[in-house]
Every structure is written in C-alpha cells, then in structure tokens.
Short mmCIF file of C-alpha atoms in Angstrom, two decimals:
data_model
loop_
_atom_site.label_atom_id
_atom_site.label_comp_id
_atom_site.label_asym_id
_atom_site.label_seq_id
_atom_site.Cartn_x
_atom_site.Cartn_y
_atom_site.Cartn_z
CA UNK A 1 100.02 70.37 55.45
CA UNK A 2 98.91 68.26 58.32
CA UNK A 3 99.68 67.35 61.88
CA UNK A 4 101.74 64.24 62.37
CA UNK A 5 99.53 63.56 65.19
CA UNK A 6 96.17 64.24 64.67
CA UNK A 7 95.77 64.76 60.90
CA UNK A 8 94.04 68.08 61.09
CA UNK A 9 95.04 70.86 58.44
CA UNK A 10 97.77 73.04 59.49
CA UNK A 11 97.99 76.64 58.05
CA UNK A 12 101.86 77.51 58.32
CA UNK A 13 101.94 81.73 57.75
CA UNK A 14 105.40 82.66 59.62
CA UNK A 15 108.31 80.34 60.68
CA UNK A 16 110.52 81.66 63.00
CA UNK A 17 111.88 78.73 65.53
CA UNK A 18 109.96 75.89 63.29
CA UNK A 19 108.26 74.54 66.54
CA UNK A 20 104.56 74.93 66.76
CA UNK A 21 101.63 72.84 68.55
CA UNK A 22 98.80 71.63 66.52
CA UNK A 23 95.58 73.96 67.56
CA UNK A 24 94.14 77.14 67.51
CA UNK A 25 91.90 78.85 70.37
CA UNK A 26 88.06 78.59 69.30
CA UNK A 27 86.73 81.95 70.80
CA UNK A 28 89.51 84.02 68.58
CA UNK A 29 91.03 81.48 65.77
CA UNK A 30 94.41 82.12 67.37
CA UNK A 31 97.48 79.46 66.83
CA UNK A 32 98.03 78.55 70.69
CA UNK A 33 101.87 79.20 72.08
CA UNK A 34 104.37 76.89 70.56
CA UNK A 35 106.34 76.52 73.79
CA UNK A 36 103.22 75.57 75.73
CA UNK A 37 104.21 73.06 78.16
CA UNK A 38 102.39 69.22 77.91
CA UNK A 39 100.52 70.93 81.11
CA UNK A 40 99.46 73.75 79.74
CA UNK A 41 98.52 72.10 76.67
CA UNK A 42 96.48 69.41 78.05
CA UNK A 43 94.48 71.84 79.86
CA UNK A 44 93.37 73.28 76.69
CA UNK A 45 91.35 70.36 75.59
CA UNK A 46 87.85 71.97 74.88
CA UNK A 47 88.83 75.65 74.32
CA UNK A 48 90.80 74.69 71.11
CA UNK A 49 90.37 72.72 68.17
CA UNK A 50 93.57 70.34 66.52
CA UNK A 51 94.95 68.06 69.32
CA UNK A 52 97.56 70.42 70.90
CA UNK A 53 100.62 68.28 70.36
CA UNK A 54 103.91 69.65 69.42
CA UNK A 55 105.90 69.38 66.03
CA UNK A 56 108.83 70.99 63.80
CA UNK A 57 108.54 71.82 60.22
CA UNK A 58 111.70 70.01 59.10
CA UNK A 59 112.91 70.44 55.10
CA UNK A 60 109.54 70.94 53.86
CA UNK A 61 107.94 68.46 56.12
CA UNK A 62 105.98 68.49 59.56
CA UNK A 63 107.91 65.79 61.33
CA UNK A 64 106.90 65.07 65.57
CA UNK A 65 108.97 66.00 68.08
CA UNK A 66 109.22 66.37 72.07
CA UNK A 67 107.91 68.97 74.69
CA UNK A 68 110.20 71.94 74.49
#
C-alpha cells in the first residue's frame, strides 16, 4: 500500500485503532506514534523518512484523515 499523501510504501503488520502516520525513525526503522500531534510530527522532518502525515486504513484502503 501507499500513503495518500506522499506516495511512499507503507508496510501495514498490526491494526489496532486503524490510524497511523506515514514514517518510520531512520536510526532504528521504527513506525513513529500514530497519535503524534501535527507538532510533534513536524519536528520530525530529518530524523524520519515518509512525510509524517496522518491516515486510516478504511475497508481495505488507506484513505487521509485529520490530526487526532
């Protein structure tokens, strides 16, 4: 799958609330929070790769959505 945002691939391992943010942390290939803030996430710009905003998987889909 890929982000509605940036276009990167997204691995999807675990669901549990179907929110995530598009990025993982480049020192330990981590997926970054899902519930980060637009703050927090903006301030992630160069430790992360993918473009840190937020989406839902939605009936088989990756589909934007808001801040949470």
């Amino acid at each position: 799958m890929n982000c509605p945002h940036c276009g990167i691939t997204i691995e999807i391992e675990k669901i549990n609330c179907a929110i995530f943010r598009c990025g993982i942390y480049k020192h330990n290939g981590q997926q970054i929070p899902p519930h980060l803030s637009k703050i927090e996430c903006d301030q992630l710009k160069d430790k992360i790769w993918g473009c840190s905003k937020p989406f839902k998987y939605e009936n088989g889909t990756l589909v934007i959505c808001d801040y949470v």
